[in-house]
Coordinates of C-alpha atoms and ligand atoms in Angstrom, one line a residue:
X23 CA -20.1 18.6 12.3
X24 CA -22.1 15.2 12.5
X25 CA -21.9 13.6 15.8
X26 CA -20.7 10.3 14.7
X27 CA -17.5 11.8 13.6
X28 CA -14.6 12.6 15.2
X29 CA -11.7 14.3 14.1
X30 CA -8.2 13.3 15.4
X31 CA -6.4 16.9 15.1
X32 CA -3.4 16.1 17.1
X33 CA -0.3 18.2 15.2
X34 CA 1.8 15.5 14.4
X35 CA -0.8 13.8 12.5
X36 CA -2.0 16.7 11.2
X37 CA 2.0 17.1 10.0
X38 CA 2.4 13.9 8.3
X39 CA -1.2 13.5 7.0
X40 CA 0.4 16.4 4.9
X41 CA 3.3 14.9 4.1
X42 CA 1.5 12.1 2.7
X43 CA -1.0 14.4 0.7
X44 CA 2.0 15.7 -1.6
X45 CA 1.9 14.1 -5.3
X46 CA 5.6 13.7 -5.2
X47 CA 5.8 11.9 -1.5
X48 CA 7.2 8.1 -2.3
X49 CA 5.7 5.3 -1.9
X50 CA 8.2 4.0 0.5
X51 CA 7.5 8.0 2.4
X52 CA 4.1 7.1 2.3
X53 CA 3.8 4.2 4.0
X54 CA 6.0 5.2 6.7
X55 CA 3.9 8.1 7.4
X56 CA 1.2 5.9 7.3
X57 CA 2.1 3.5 9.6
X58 CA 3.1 6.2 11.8
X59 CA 0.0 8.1 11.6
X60 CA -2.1 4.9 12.6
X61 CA 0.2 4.3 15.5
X62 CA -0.9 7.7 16.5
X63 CA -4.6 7.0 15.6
X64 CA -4.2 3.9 17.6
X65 CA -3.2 6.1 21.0
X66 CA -6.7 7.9 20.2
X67 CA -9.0 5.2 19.8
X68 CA -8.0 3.1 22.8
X69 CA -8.3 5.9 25.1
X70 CA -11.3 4.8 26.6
X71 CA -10.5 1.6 27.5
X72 CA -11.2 0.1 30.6
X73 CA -8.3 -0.6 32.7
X74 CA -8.4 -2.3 35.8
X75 CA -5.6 -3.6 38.2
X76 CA -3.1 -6.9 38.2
X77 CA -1.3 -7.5 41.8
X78 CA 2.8 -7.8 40.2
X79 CA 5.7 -7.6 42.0
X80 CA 8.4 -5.2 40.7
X81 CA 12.3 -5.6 41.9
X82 CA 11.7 -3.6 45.2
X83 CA 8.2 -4.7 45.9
X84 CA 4.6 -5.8 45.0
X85 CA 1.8 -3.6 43.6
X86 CA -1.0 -3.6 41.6
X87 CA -0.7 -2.6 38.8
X88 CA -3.2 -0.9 35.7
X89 CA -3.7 -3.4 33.2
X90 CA -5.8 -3.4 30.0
X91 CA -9.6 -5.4 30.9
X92 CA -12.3 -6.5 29.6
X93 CA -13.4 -6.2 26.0
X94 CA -10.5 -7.3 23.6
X95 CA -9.5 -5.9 20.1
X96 CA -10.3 -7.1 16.8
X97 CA -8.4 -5.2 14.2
X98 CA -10.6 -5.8 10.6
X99 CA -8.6 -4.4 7.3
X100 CA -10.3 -3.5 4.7
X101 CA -8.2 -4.4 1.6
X102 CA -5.7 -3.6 0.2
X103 CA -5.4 0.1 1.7
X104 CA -6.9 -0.7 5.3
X105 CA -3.5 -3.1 5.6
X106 CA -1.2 0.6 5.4
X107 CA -3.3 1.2 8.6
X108 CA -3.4 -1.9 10.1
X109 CA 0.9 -2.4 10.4
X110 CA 1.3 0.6 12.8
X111 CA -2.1 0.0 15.1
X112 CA -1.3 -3.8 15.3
X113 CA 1.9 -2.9 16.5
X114 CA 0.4 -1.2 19.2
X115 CA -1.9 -3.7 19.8
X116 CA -0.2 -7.2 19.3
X117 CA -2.3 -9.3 21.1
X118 CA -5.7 -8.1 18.9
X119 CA -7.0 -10.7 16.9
X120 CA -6.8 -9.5 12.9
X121 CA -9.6 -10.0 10.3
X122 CA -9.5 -9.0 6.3
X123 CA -12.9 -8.0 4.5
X124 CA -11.8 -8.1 0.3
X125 CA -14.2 -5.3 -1.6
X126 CA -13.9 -3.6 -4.5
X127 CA -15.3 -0.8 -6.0
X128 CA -17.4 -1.2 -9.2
X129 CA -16.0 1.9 -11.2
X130 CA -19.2 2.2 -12.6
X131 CA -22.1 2.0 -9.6
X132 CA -19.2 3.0 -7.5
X133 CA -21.0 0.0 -5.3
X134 CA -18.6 -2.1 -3.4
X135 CA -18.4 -6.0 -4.3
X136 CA -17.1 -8.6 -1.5
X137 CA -14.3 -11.0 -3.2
X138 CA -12.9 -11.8 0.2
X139 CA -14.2 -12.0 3.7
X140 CA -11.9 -14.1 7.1
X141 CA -12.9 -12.5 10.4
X142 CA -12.3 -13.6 14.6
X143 CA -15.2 -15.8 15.2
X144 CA -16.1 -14.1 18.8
X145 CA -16.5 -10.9 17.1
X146 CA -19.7 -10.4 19.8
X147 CA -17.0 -10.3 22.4
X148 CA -14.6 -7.6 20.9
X149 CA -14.3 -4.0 20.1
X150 CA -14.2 -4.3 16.7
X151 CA -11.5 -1.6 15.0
X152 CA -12.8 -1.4 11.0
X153 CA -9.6 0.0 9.0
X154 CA -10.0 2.0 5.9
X155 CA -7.4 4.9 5.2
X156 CA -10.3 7.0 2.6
X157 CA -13.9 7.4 3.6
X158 CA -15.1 8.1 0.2
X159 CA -18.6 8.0 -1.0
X160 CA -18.9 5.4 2.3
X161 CA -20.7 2.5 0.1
X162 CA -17.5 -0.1 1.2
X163 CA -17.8 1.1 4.6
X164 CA -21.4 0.9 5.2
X165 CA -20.9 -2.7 3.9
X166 CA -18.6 -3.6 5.7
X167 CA -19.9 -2.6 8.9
X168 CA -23.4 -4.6 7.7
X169 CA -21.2 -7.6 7.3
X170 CA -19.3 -7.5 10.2
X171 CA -22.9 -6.8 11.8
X172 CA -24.1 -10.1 10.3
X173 CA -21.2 -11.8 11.8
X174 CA -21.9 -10.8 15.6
X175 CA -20.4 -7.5 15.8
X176 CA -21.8 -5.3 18.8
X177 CA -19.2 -2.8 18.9
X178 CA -17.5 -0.8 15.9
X179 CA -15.2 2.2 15.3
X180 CA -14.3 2.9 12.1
X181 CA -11.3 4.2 11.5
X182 CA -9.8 6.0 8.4
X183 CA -7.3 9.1 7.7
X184 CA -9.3 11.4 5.2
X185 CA -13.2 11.1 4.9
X186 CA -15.4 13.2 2.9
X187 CA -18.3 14.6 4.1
X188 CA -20.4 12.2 1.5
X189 CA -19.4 9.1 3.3
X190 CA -19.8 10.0 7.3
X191 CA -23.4 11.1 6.0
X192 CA -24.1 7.6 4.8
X193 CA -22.4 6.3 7.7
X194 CA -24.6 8.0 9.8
X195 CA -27.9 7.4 7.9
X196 CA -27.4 3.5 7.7
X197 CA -25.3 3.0 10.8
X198 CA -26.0 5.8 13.0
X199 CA -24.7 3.5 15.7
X200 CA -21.2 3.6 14.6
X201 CA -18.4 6.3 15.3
X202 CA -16.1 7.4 12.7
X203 CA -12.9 8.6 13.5
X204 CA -10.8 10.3 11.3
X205 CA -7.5 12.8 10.9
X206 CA -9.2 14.8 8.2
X207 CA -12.5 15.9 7.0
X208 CA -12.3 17.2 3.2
X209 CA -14.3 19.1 1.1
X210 CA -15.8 16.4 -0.8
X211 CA -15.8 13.8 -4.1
X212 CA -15.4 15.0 -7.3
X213 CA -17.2 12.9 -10.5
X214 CA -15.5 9.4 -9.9
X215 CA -15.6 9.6 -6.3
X216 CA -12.2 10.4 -5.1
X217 CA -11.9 12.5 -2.4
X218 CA -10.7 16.3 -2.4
X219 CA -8.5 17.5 -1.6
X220 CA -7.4 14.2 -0.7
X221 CA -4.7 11.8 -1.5
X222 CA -5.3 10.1 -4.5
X223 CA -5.6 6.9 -4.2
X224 CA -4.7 5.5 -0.8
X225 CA -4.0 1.7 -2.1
X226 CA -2.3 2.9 -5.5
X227 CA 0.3 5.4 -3.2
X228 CA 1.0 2.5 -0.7
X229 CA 2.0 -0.1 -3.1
X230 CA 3.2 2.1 -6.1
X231 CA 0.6 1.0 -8.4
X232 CA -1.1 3.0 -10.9
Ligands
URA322 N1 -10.3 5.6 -2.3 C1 -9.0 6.2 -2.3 O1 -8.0 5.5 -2.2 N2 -9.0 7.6 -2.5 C2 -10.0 8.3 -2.6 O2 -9.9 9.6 -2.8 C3 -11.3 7.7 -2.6 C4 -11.4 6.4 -2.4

């Protein structure tokens, strides 16, 4: 396995990341799941961060207290998918600050293009969470992470649900400094890069489009 991956293979997300793989799981099902799924992502990916202590007082006495410190959160979705994972970490996390990076995928290069791009400004100061459910062939990723690079960023994750083993390689080759974390690694893309086994497509089952 590449060591800027890291598989999440707690059984409940292992459970519902199955769930949501079934063709004839709802929209409505799947976005549940989803959201639940990133809430447990969420538990993973803030595991390491520094805590430190607040002097409080409780009802029968004072104390201090672990509290969250230093670095803060920025949450960045990318669209329209990465918002199915942002819901259930944000509601973890409601104080992070929330950005939106718009790409699409050119069905023919399979190259992403940028139609929309509204980020935290001090995003030198912040763990920076990048959303994405589907690691595919990793082009919109490694260009988002490039952007958000341009923009200040120090400190990335990159989070997703499935990833193929196409994408953490680019990951790794152009951004070697960046972890991916992930519930599943699948086999890999077929001809129009879509991930298998995978889940079809991630935006498509959220929203109910075709
Ligand atoms: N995007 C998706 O939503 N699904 C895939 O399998 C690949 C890219």
């Amino acid at each position: 396995m590449e060591d800027n991956l890291t598989i999440v293979n707690h059984p409940l997300i292992q459970h519902k990341l199955t769930l949501m793989r079934k063709k004839k799981t709802s929209s409505s099902e799947f976005r549940r799941l989803l959201r639940e799924v990133s809430m447990l992502l969420a538990y993973e990916i803030t595991r390491d961060l520094p805590v430190g202590t607040k002097p409080i007082e409780t009802p029968l006495m004072p104390m201090d207290a672990p509290t969250l410190k230093g670095k803060k959160l920025a949450l960045v979705s990318i669209l329209r998918a990465g918002n199915g994972l942002l819901e259930g970490v944000l509601e973890l996390i409601p104080s992070a600050r929330v950005g939106y990076i718009g790409l699409y995928r050119n069905e023919e290069t399979l190259k992403p293009v940028e139609y929309y791009f509204k980020v935290p400004l001090d995003l030198d100061q912040r763990l920076v969470i990048l959303l994405d459910p589907m690691l595919a062939t990793g082009h919109s990723a490694a260009a988002a992470v490039a952007r958000l690079k341009d923009e200040g960023a120090k400190n990335i994750r990159y989070v997703c649900l499935v990833a193929a083993p196409e994408g953490v390689k680019v990951m790794k080759d152009l951004h070697p400094d960046i972890q991916v974390i992930t519930a599943a690694l699948d086999t890999k893309l077929n001809e129009v890069g879509y991930i298998l086994p995978g889940l079809g497509d991630a935006g498509d089952r959220l929203y109910g489009t075709t």
